Steps between C-alpha positions, in 0.01 A plus 500: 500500500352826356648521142242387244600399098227456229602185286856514513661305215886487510789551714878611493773534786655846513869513529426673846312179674181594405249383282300695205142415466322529165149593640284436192222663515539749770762645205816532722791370634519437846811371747524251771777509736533139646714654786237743642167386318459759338306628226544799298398588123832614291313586138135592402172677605293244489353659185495324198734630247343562148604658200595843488625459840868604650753234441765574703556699802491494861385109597164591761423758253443317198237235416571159439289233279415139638876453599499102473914408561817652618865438454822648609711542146786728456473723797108560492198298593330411134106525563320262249191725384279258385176712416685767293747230332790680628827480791554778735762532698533620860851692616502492902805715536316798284145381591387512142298266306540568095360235212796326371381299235193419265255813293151332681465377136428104547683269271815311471817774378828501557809750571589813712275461795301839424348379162400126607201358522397267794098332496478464869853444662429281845834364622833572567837349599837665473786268432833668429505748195133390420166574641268245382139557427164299497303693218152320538286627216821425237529151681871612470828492759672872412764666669678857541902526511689830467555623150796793569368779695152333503295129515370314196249250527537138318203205439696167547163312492170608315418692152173656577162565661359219281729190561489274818509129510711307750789352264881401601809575269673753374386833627456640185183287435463413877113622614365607841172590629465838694739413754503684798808443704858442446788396733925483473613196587871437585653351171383820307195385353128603570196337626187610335157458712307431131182591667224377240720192417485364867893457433849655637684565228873541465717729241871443487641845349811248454347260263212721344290218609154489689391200692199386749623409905158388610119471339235500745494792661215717542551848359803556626582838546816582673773254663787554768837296557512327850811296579553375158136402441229755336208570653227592266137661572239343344207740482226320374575225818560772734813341623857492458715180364868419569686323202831387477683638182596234232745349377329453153263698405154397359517596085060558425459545132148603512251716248540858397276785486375832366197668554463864340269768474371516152580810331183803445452603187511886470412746249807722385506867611323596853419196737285613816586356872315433724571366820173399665490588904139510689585532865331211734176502634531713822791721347593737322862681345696646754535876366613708833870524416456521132445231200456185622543305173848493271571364162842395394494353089826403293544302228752213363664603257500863611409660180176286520335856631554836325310671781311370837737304705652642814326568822134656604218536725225410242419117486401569101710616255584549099797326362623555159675236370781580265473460124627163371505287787337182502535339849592508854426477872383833678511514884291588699500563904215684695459606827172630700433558852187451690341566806209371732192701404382588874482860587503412843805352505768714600741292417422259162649216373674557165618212249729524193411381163797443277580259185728467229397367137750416166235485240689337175351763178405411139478847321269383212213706281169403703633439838377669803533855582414461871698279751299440866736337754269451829702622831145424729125504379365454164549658161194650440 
C-alpha cells in the first residue's frame, strides 16, 4: 500500500514465486512478493544509465536505462533495454546485473550476442532454447539461443530499420510494423502484438511462415495466455480483449514499405560535428559532478573514420574520413544533463537529453564539411 512504480511496462515470474517488475522510467527493477505484498527493488539506482557508464557489477549499484520488458531465459532474468537498444541481464544468486547483448548501436545485425545490433528491443518471451524478441524500430521478431560457451542472436522476421508493411507468407519477405510485444503459445509458435498494424501476428519457426490471427486491434502492445484464449491489451482503447485462438489463420497480403533517410553529401577529408544542445528555458547543464554532456560516434563500415570516433565529453568534434571511401552511415548518440535554473532550490529537478542518429554519407567533391544534428534548441 506504500510501494510506488513509475510506468511500469513488463512483467516476468521468478522461479522463486515472485514477480520482476520492469519499472520504466524510474530505471530499475523492482520485486513483488504476492505472498507478503511486498515490494523491493532487485537492480538499478534509479539513474539513468548513459554511455560511458559501468555495465556490469553489483545490481543497486549500477544504472539502468528505460528498462521496458523482462524474461526469465537460461537461468537469468533478460531485461529488454529499450532506450540504449540493448538486453541486460540480472543474476539473483550473485546479485549482478551485466549487458548481455547488443553495442547501443541501433540497427538490425546478427550473431554472438556482444556485437548485435537491436533499434529499440520492447518484448520478450522465452520458449524453450529461444528467447524471442519484439525489436520495434527494425519492425522485426529476433531471438538469442546459446552459441557454445555464449548466446547468438538470430532475425526470423525483418531486414532493417527501413522495411515495415503488414504482409503474410514466408518469413523471409513477411513485414511487420514496430511491434511491441510477443508471446509463446503452446504448439511452439509465437504471437506477435504488430503494434502499428492493429494486428496479432503469428510466426511458425516450423513452417518459416508468418500469418495474421486478428485485424482490428488498437495498437496492441503486449498479450498474455488465459485458459487457452489470449488476452491482448489494446492501448490506443485503453482496454484489454479476449480472443479465442484459430483454427485458420487470416493470410493479409497487404502493401510494403520503405522510408529512408536520404544520404548527406560530404566533402572528403575533415567533416565537422556538431551536435546542437541549448538547455530549456529555466535551465541550465548540470556541471557539479563533472561533464554533463557525452559523445559516442562510429561508423558502418568501420574504416569509414581514420580518426574521431570513440567516446567524449565535447558535443563537436573533427572526423577525418579515410582516403577512398565513398559512402556509409556514421552513428551518432549524445547525451546531456540539465537542471532547473533556481538557486533557491536546494534540491532541482534534472532531465536527460539523449538521441541516437545513422546518417547514410555520400563522400563527394563539394559536399558539406559541417554536419549539425539538433539534440534541443536551434542551430544557430
Amino acid at each position: 500500500e506504500r510501494a510506488r512504480f513509475s510506468e511500469p511496462q513488463g512483467l516476468a515470474p521468478l522461479p522463486d514465486g515472485t514477480v520482476a517488475v520492469a519499472d520504466t522510467v524510474n530505471h530499475a527493477l523492482r520485486r513483488y512478493d504476492p505472498a507478503t505484498g511486498e515490494v523491493t527493488t532487485l537492480a538499478g539506482t534509479g539513474r539513468q544509465w548513459w554511455q560511458g557508464s559501468p555495465t556490469e557489477g553489483p545490481a543497486r549499484e549500477v544504472d539502468l536505462s528505460s528498462p521496458w520488458d523482462v524474461a526469465w531465459f537460461a537461468g537469468r532474468l533478460w531485461i529488454a533495454m529499450a532506450g540504449v537498444h540493448q538486453l541486460w541481464t540480472y543474476d539473483p544468486e550473485a546479485g549482478t546485473v551485466r549487458a548481455a547483448a547488443g553495442t547501443t548501436n541501433e540497427g538490425l545485425v546478427d550473431g554472438p550476442a556482444e556485437e548485435a545490433w537491436f533499434a529499440q528491443p520492447s518484448g520478450l518471451a522465452a520458449a524453450g532454447d529461444r528467447l524471442w524478441i519484439a525489436d520495434s524500430e527494425t519492425s522485426a521478431l529476433r531471438y538469442v539461443e546459446r552459441d557454445g560457451d555464449g548466446f547468438a542472436v538470430r532475425t526470423a522476421v525483418g531486414t532493417g530499420l527501413f522495411d515495415f508493411g503488414h504482409r503474410d507468407g514466408a518469413a523471409e519477405q513477411a513485414l511487420l510494423q514496430h511491434p511491441l510485444g510477443v508471446t509463446a503459445l503452446p504448439d511452439g509458435s509465437v504471437a506477435i502484438s504488430d503494434t502499428y498494424n492493429h494486428a496479432l501476428r503469428r510466426y511458425d519457426p516450423a513452417t518459416g511462415e508468418v500469418s495474421t490471427l486478428a485485424t482490428d486491434l488498437r495498437e496492441p502492445s503486449g498479450a498474455v495466455l488465459a485458459d487457452g484464449d489470449i488476452v491482448v491489451v489494446e492501448s490506443a482503447r485503453h482496454r484489454l480483449t479476449r480472443l479465442r485462438l484459430p483454427e485458420e489463420a487470416v493470410r493479409v497480403d497487404a502493401v510494403a514499405h520503405r522510408t529512408q533517410r536520404a544520404a548527406t553529401d560530404i566533402a572528403p577529408g575533415t567533416l565537422r560535428l556538431d551536435v546542437v544542445f541549448q538547455a530549456p528555458e529555466g535551465q541550465k547543464l548540470d556541471t557539479r559532478y563533472g561533464p554533463s554532456t557525452r559523445l559516442l560516434v562510429s561508423s558502418t563500415p568501420p574504416e569509414l573514420l581514420a580518426e574521431g570516433d570513440g567516446a567524449g565529453t565535447d558535443l563537436n568534434r573533427e572526423l577525418v574520413l579515410t582516403e577512398g571511401m565513398t559512402e556509409g552511415v556514421l552513428h551518432v548518440s549524445a547525451m546531456a544533463a540539465s537542471c532547473d535554473d533556481d538557486p533557491s532550490n536546494e534540491y532541482p529537478a534534472c532531465h536527460v537529453h539523449q538521441q541516437d542518429w545513422g546518417v547514410p554519407v555520400r563522400i563527394t567533391e563539394g559536399g558539406a564539411t559541417r554536419l549539425p544534428l539538433v539534440l534541443a534548441g536551434m542551430d544557430g
